[in-house]
């Protein structure tokens, strides 16, 4: 899997959009960008993934740059329950390719 | 509930005990995984089972012994553990491409304390 780089921690005010960056400059053409989050002492939760087009679901939006070397996860209206560690992972999407976690970004939503 | 159920949620065991962690999924997934998460460390992949066959063992000590009797159940048998084995043990399942998103579904984990 290609390596990703994320800030160690970020704060965001409640109700504002949280923008979490991720750099993946060595991503291969067949690798997807996945985002997961882990709320304290729970299992990670899948958020969203994409290849090269921007993606949106009920949880978040994923913006991938045209060169695919970086991406941003956007939580449009952050709530206190969005406080968690957010992991950006790149991996191919075939078979049951393993998921390797880094240290992620600890996002704290401030009331 | 995520669809992946782990029991027990908490476990305290002595170094000479034998215990087992259980994971169950009814999502129709064809692969299951064990991860370990120690304090202030990233998740570490321990074992991978695909179609009930172990396909990966990431240099895990033999005091951890996985078992996958069918596609819905996964066990982690523990014996003669050390205090440094205290951690959150997470089970996950996935359905490979192309029918699935490639995403993993995790259980809530078992918090293990070895005394």
Coordinates of C-alpha atoms in Angstrom, one line a residue:
Chain A
X1 CA 0.0 0.0 0.0
X2 CA 1.1 3.6 -0.7
X3 CA 2.1 5.6 2.3
X4 CA -0.2 8.4 3.4
X5 CA 0.6 11.5 5.4
X6 CA -2.0 13.2 7.7
X7 CA -1.7 15.9 10.3
X8 CA -1.5 14.5 13.8
X9 CA -4.4 16.5 15.2
X10 CA -7.0 19.1 14.2
X11 CA -9.7 21.1 16.0
X12 CA -13.0 22.2 14.4
X13 CA -15.9 24.3 15.8
X14 CA -19.2 22.5 16.2
X15 CA -21.5 23.2 13.2
X16 CA -18.6 24.2 10.9
X17 CA -17.2 22.1 8.1
X18 CA -14.3 19.9 9.1
X19 CA -11.7 19.5 6.3
X20 CA -9.2 16.7 6.8
X21 CA -6.2 16.6 4.4
X22 CA -4.3 13.6 3.3
X23 CA -1.2 13.3 1.1
X24 CA -0.6 10.2 -0.9
X25 CA 2.0 11.3 -3.4
X26 CA 3.1 7.7 -4.4
X27 CA -0.4 6.4 -5.0
X28 CA -0.6 3.9 -7.9
X29 CA -3.2 4.1 -10.7
X30 CA -5.2 1.2 -9.4
X31 CA -5.3 2.3 -5.8
X32 CA -8.3 3.8 -4.1
X33 CA -8.4 6.3 -1.3
X34 CA -10.4 5.1 1.7
X35 CA -11.4 7.0 4.8
X36 CA -12.2 5.4 8.2
X37 CA -12.7 6.8 11.6
X38 CA -12.4 5.4 15.1
X39 CA -14.3 6.8 18.0
X40 CA -12.7 6.2 21.3
X41 CA -12.4 2.5 22.2
X42 CA -14.6 1.4 19.3
X43 CA -13.9 -0.4 16.1
X44 CA -13.0 1.7 13.0
X45 CA -16.0 2.8 10.9
X46 CA -15.9 3.0 7.1
X47 CA -16.7 6.5 5.8
X48 CA -16.1 6.8 2.1
X49 CA -13.8 5.8 -0.7
X50 CA -12.9 7.0 -4.2
X51 CA -10.6 6.5 -7.1
X52 CA -10.4 9.8 -8.9
X53 CA -13.8 11.4 -9.0
X54 CA -15.1 13.3 -6.0
X55 CA -17.5 11.3 -3.9
X56 CA -20.3 12.2 -1.5
X57 CA -22.5 10.1 0.8
X58 CA -24.6 10.7 3.8
X59 CA -21.6 11.0 6.1
X60 CA -19.0 13.0 4.2
X61 CA -17.6 14.2 0.9
X62 CA -14.2 13.2 -0.6
X63 CA -12.3 15.5 -2.8
X64 CA -9.4 14.0 -4.7
X65 CA -7.0 16.3 -6.6
X66 CA -6.6 15.8 -10.3
X67 CA -3.1 14.4 -10.0
X68 CA -4.5 12.1 -7.2
X69 CA -1.6 12.9 -4.9
X70 CA -3.8 14.3 -2.2
X71 CA -7.3 14.3 -1.0
X72 CA -9.6 16.0 1.5
X73 CA -12.4 14.5 3.6
X74 CA -15.1 17.0 4.4
X75 CA -17.6 16.6 7.2
X76 CA -20.0 19.4 6.2
X77 CA -21.6 20.2 9.6
X78 CA -19.4 18.7 12.4
X79 CA -21.0 17.6 15.6
X80 CA -19.5 16.6 18.9
X81 CA -20.0 12.9 17.9
X82 CA -17.6 13.4 15.0
X83 CA -14.7 13.6 17.5
X84 CA -12.6 10.7 16.5
X85 CA -9.3 9.6 14.9
X86 CA -9.7 9.7 11.1
X87 CA -7.6 7.4 8.9
X88 CA -6.7 7.9 5.3
X89 CA -5.7 4.7 3.6
X90 CA -4.8 3.9 0.0
X91 CA -5.2 0.4 -1.3
X92 CA -6.2 -1.6 -4.4
X93 CA -9.8 -2.6 -4.5
X94 CA -9.8 -6.3 -5.5
X95 CA -10.2 -9.5 -3.6
X96 CA -9.8 -8.9 0.1
X97 CA -6.7 -6.7 -0.1
X98 CA -5.6 -6.0 3.4
X99 CA -6.2 -2.6 5.1
X100 CA -3.2 -1.1 6.7
X101 CA -3.7 1.7 9.2
X102 CA -1.4 4.6 10.0
X103 CA -1.7 6.9 13.0
X104 CA -4.4 9.1 11.5
X105 CA -5.7 12.6 12.4
X106 CA -7.2 13.1 15.8
X107 CA -10.1 15.5 15.1
X108 CA -11.7 17.3 18.1
X109 CA -14.9 19.1 17.7
X110 CA -15.1 22.1 20.0
X111 CA -18.5 23.1 21.4
Chain B
X1 CA -24.5 -2.7 15.9
X2 CA -22.3 -2.9 12.9
X3 CA -23.2 -6.5 11.9
X4 CA -19.9 -7.8 13.3
X5 CA -20.3 -9.0 16.9
X6 CA -17.4 -9.6 19.3
X7 CA -17.6 -11.3 22.6
X8 CA -16.7 -10.7 25.3
X9 CA -16.4 -6.9 25.3
X10 CA -14.0 -7.0 28.2
X11 CA -11.7 -9.8 29.5
X12 CA -9.2 -10.0 32.3
X13 CA -7.0 -13.1 32.4
X14 CA -4.0 -14.3 34.2
X15 CA -0.8 -15.3 32.3
X16 CA -1.5 -19.0 32.8
X17 CA -5.1 -18.9 31.7
X18 CA -6.6 -20.1 28.4
X19 CA -9.4 -18.0 26.9
X20 CA -11.0 -17.4 23.5
X21 CA -12.3 -14.4 21.8
X22 CA -15.3 -14.8 19.4
X23 CA -16.3 -12.9 16.4
X24 CA -19.5 -13.4 14.4
X25 CA -20.7 -11.7 11.2
X26 CA -24.0 -12.2 9.3
X27 CA -23.2 -9.8 6.5
X28 CA -22.4 -12.6 4.0
X29 CA -18.8 -11.5 3.8
X30 CA -16.1 -13.9 2.6
X31 CA -13.1 -12.7 4.6
X32 CA -12.4 -12.1 8.3
X33 CA -9.6 -10.4 10.1
X34 CA -8.0 -10.0 13.5
X35 CA -6.4 -6.7 14.4
X36 CA -4.6 -5.7 17.6
X37 CA -4.6 -2.1 18.9
X38 CA -2.2 -1.4 21.7
X39 CA -2.3 1.9 23.6
X40 CA -1.1 4.8 21.4
X41 CA -0.2 2.6 18.5
X42 CA -1.8 2.0 15.1
X43 CA -3.9 -1.0 14.5
X44 CA -1.8 -4.0 13.6
X45 CA -3.1 -6.7 11.3
X46 CA -2.7 -10.2 12.9
X47 CA -4.5 -12.7 10.8
X48 CA -6.5 -12.8 7.6
X49 CA -8.9 -15.5 6.6
X50 CA -10.4 -15.6 3.1
X51 CA -13.0 -18.3 2.3
X52 CA -12.2 -19.9 5.7
X53 CA -8.6 -20.4 4.8
X54 CA -5.8 -18.5 6.6
X55 CA -4.0 -16.4 4.0
X56 CA -1.9 -14.2 6.2
X57 CA -0.2 -14.5 9.6
X58 CA 1.8 -11.4 10.4
X59 CA 4.5 -12.9 12.6
X60 CA 2.2 -13.3 15.4
X61 CA 3.4 -15.3 18.4
X62 CA 2.1 -18.8 18.7
X63 CA 0.4 -18.0 22.0
X64 CA -2.3 -16.5 19.7
X65 CA -4.1 -19.2 17.7
X66 CA -6.9 -18.3 15.3
X67 CA -9.7 -20.5 14.1
X68 CA -12.3 -20.0 11.4
X69 CA -14.7 -22.9 11.4
X70 CA -17.0 -21.3 8.8
X71 CA -17.4 -18.0 6.9
X72 CA -19.5 -16.4 9.7
X73 CA -17.3 -17.2 12.7
X74 CA -13.8 -16.4 13.8
X75 CA -12.1 -17.2 17.0
X76 CA -8.8 -16.1 18.6
X77 CA -7.6 -18.7 21.2
X78 CA -5.3 -17.2 23.8
X79 CA -2.9 -19.1 26.1
X80 CA 0.1 -18.1 28.2
X81 CA -0.2 -14.5 27.4
X82 CA 2.1 -11.7 28.6
X83 CA 1.1 -8.3 30.2
X84 CA 2.2 -6.6 27.0
X85 CA -0.5 -8.5 25.1
X86 CA -3.1 -6.3 26.9
X87 CA -4.8 -4.4 24.1
X88 CA -8.0 -3.9 22.2
X89 CA -8.6 -6.8 19.8
X90 CA -10.7 -6.0 16.8
X91 CA -12.4 -8.3 14.4
X92 CA -13.4 -7.2 10.9
X93 CA -15.0 -8.7 7.8
X94 CA -15.2 -7.7 4.2
X95 CA -16.6 -8.8 0.9
X96 CA -14.2 -8.6 -1.9
X97 CA -14.6 -6.6 -5.1
X98 CA -16.6 -6.5 -7.3
X99 CA -19.7 -7.2 -5.3
X100 CA -18.5 -5.2 -2.3
X101 CA -17.1 -1.7 -1.8
X102 CA -13.9 -3.2 -0.5
X103 CA -14.7 -1.7 2.8
X104 CA -14.2 -3.5 6.1
X105 CA -16.9 -3.7 8.8
X106 CA -15.4 -3.8 12.3
X107 CA -16.7 -5.1 15.5
X108 CA -16.6 -3.1 18.7
X109 CA -13.6 -5.1 20.0
X110 CA -12.6 -7.0 23.1
X111 CA -10.6 -5.1 25.6
X112 CA -8.1 -7.6 27.0
X113 CA -6.1 -7.1 30.2
X114 CA -3.5 -9.7 31.1
X115 CA -2.5 -9.7 34.7

